[in-house]
Amino acid sequence: MQNKVNIKINGKDYQVDAGITLLEACKQAGIKIPTLCYLKDVNELGACRVCVVEVKGARNLVASCVYPVSDNLEVWTNTERVIKSRKTTLELILSNHNQECTSCVRSGSCELQKLAYEYGCDGHKYEGEKQQFLEDVTDYLVRDNSKCILCRRCISTCEKRQAVAVIGANERGFKTNIGCTFNKSLNDVPCVNCGQCIVSCPTGALRERDNIDDVLKQVFDKEKFVVVAPAPSVRVALGEEFGMPIGTNVEGKMIAALRKIGFDRVFDVNFAADLTIMEEGTEFINRLTNGGVLPMITSCSPGWINYIEQYYPEFLPNLSTCKSPQQMYGATVKRYYAKKFNIPLDKLVVVSVMPCVAKKTELKRPYQSAADGYQDVDYSITTRELARMIKRMGIDFLNLADEKPDSILGEGSTAGLIFGATGGVMEAALRTVKEVVEKKPLEKIDFECVRGTQGIKRAVVEVNGVDVKVCVASGIANAKVIMEELKSGKADYHFIEIMCCPGGCVNGGGQPIQPASVQNSVDIRALRASAMYSADERAVLRKSHENPEIIQLYKEFYQEPNSHLAHECLHTHYIARKK
Amino acid sequence: MKENKGVCFTETPEQKVQMDAVLEQYGGDESNLLVVLQEAQKIYGYLPIEVQKKVADGMGVSMEKVYGVVTFYSFLRTDPVGKYNFSVCMGTVCYVKGAGLINEKLKEVLGIDDGQCTPDGLFAIAPTRCIGCCGLAPVMFVNDDVYGNITHNDVEDIVEIYRKRAKNL
Ligand code: SF4
Ligand code: SF4
Ligand code: SF4
């Protein structure tokens, strides 16, 4: 058993684990302490001084997030002095803050706004000199330093979770600001566009580049035929934006809402994920049997592609040539669907809803235009943008009746659905590869060995008498570990799945943002993923190659996986880029 | 801080050898970053983007990490120092007596910003905190020469002195 210590909080005795911080101890005791800069295991600096408490014998208030507990410690968390100090700290932060809450994208989910309200702050008590702020606007992210509180959660996330470290604190004192080396734009440094920094930010200083107006303009245009498809992960997170518990699957309402917004067709990226498995699975079997480059590494995550192109370009031949599901969906709409239903390409607009901000730059990549001169996908919006769009269109989301996507390109197997969780692509691929190669039905559909939110998973799966060594990594810090293994020649994997975001797309940079208090205490990734696995458990259609719409698509159009036409439409090239 | 576009960075073979030795000695341990940057500044005189890149690669840290440290410590410079360094005292007394105007005039005459150096490497501007000779306020230093009780109207004449000196070198 772990050692315990006795402490007194607000006059009451508690027994808590030794070696933890006061903040954690108070949490164990059920006492809430506000924080701003604290992000568990990632950003523990004691810098913002919002979590201060009074400790007996200490002259000054202490930052509870970095103060270790010890036996017989006596603490007060809500004395007049504590409350006053926190309020002053908040008012000082506000004195240098661009307080435009009325239109701020984080209004309602902003941690600073919430605390300022709870502490009854006067936002204009200390009117001081305002800093001159830089704004960085890219195609995927906007940083507005006038709303930055210098908590450094973004910096730690970029450095520790993503091992990319392109943002940091520059200058000092009053001039301190978050930025990149030599004040360059994120466009000009080796950022992977993951948006994990956005999800870590307590305020509106970091946000996605908003494309709601662009998309609505197309929807309102009667001349245009606008189609949309949501990614697997969107349905297990969208509900959070409407107050539903984390891990609620709102697939049916989401489809209904997209129709109500006015899209002409509502498809599903789960279908495109099945298509990806057909192509990628076949590519893997070919590489394995014909002596192709191994290990083969998945290519669905554009953040990961941005990383390998800049940091490990020598391994580009290992990447599957498959486009991502978003791009396969767009290519298939523009080449197959447009022809089948006689839709002129200059009137056709393809929109995707993604848990991701890197998808906004993926769609502008070269070699992603199957219909000559037309991008496969025109706009990509995040789960957060979809939620705002639903609200703006006056749709009563919670009371919508479930609907189903349009056919064809609308039906997905749950193998496609689990793409959203780390290990999901691997499991979906294994289901198809094993069954196709062995030419007999799987005895067991579940590949538990690749499930779970651990950053790195390794397993051996027997396929037709051959031991296939697989590896699954999520989060760039973990991907880096695997790439170093490959570089040193120590690894002998056959197939590697890598997702840029820790936990996979369910935890993408475009997903609903939960406050640090929630991020610190529940495993959001696991809850969202479990909504996928429980849908998979209940489903009948659990293998990509059994999806009737997929079978029809190959019969009518692509003929067979990796055919000439499939290569032309569904595969791509990568570019070694200098850091 | 602006990137200095004026002066092109060049590295002598000796500088390269010295820098490689420093990285050899300290590289690989991030906690040595400040020491390495101080050494690099001794070798090159300043820390332009090229030197920062070298340090980042040699230490295995990101460019931003290096830049963050460089901009945090005022004794680390991203711009070269000029042959003649113009420092206007920005202490309270000097400031009240027009040091701000003098510095503005300097920038105008030399065509560079605070902390920068002219493309020919001759002149640099580096305002300083109070240096204690308030009796002479406002004060400007050019290397070790002191000019007291001046106004912004004197700036052009003073700069001219050093232009001439530079020519006669
Ligand atoms: S970041 Fe927060 S406090 Fe600042 S304007 Fe936005 S909602 Fe308001
Ligand atoms: S998008 Fe990702 S890589 Fe880029 S700064 Fe943010 S966390 Fe770092
Ligand atoms: S951008 Fe956001 S996360 Fe980063 S330091 Fe500023 S407030 Fe904190």
XYZ file of C-alpha atoms and ligand atoms in Angstrom, chain A residues 94 97-101 104-108 110-113 147 202-205, ligand 1:
28
model
C -7.336 41.087 -17.117
C -6.146 41.230 -21.713
C -8.210 41.985 -24.767
C -11.582 41.424 -23.140
C -13.886 40.909 -26.085
C -15.840 38.051 -24.587
C -14.736 35.482 -28.558
C -14.755 31.929 -29.884
C -14.070 30.629 -26.381
C -16.824 32.574 -24.666
C -18.532 30.003 -22.476
C -12.896 29.997 -21.465
C -11.222 29.194 -18.174
C -10.251 32.817 -17.528
C -13.740 34.106 -18.189
C -5.801 37.048 -25.278
C -7.435 27.965 -21.506
C -8.478 31.079 -23.452
C -9.257 32.277 -26.948
C -5.604 33.050 -27.701
S -10.168 34.643 -24.009
Fe -11.741 34.373 -22.449
S -11.684 36.236 -21.205
Fe -10.574 36.634 -23.117
S -12.085 37.530 -24.499
Fe -12.102 35.333 -24.865
S -13.702 34.543 -23.537
Fe -13.199 36.574 -22.807
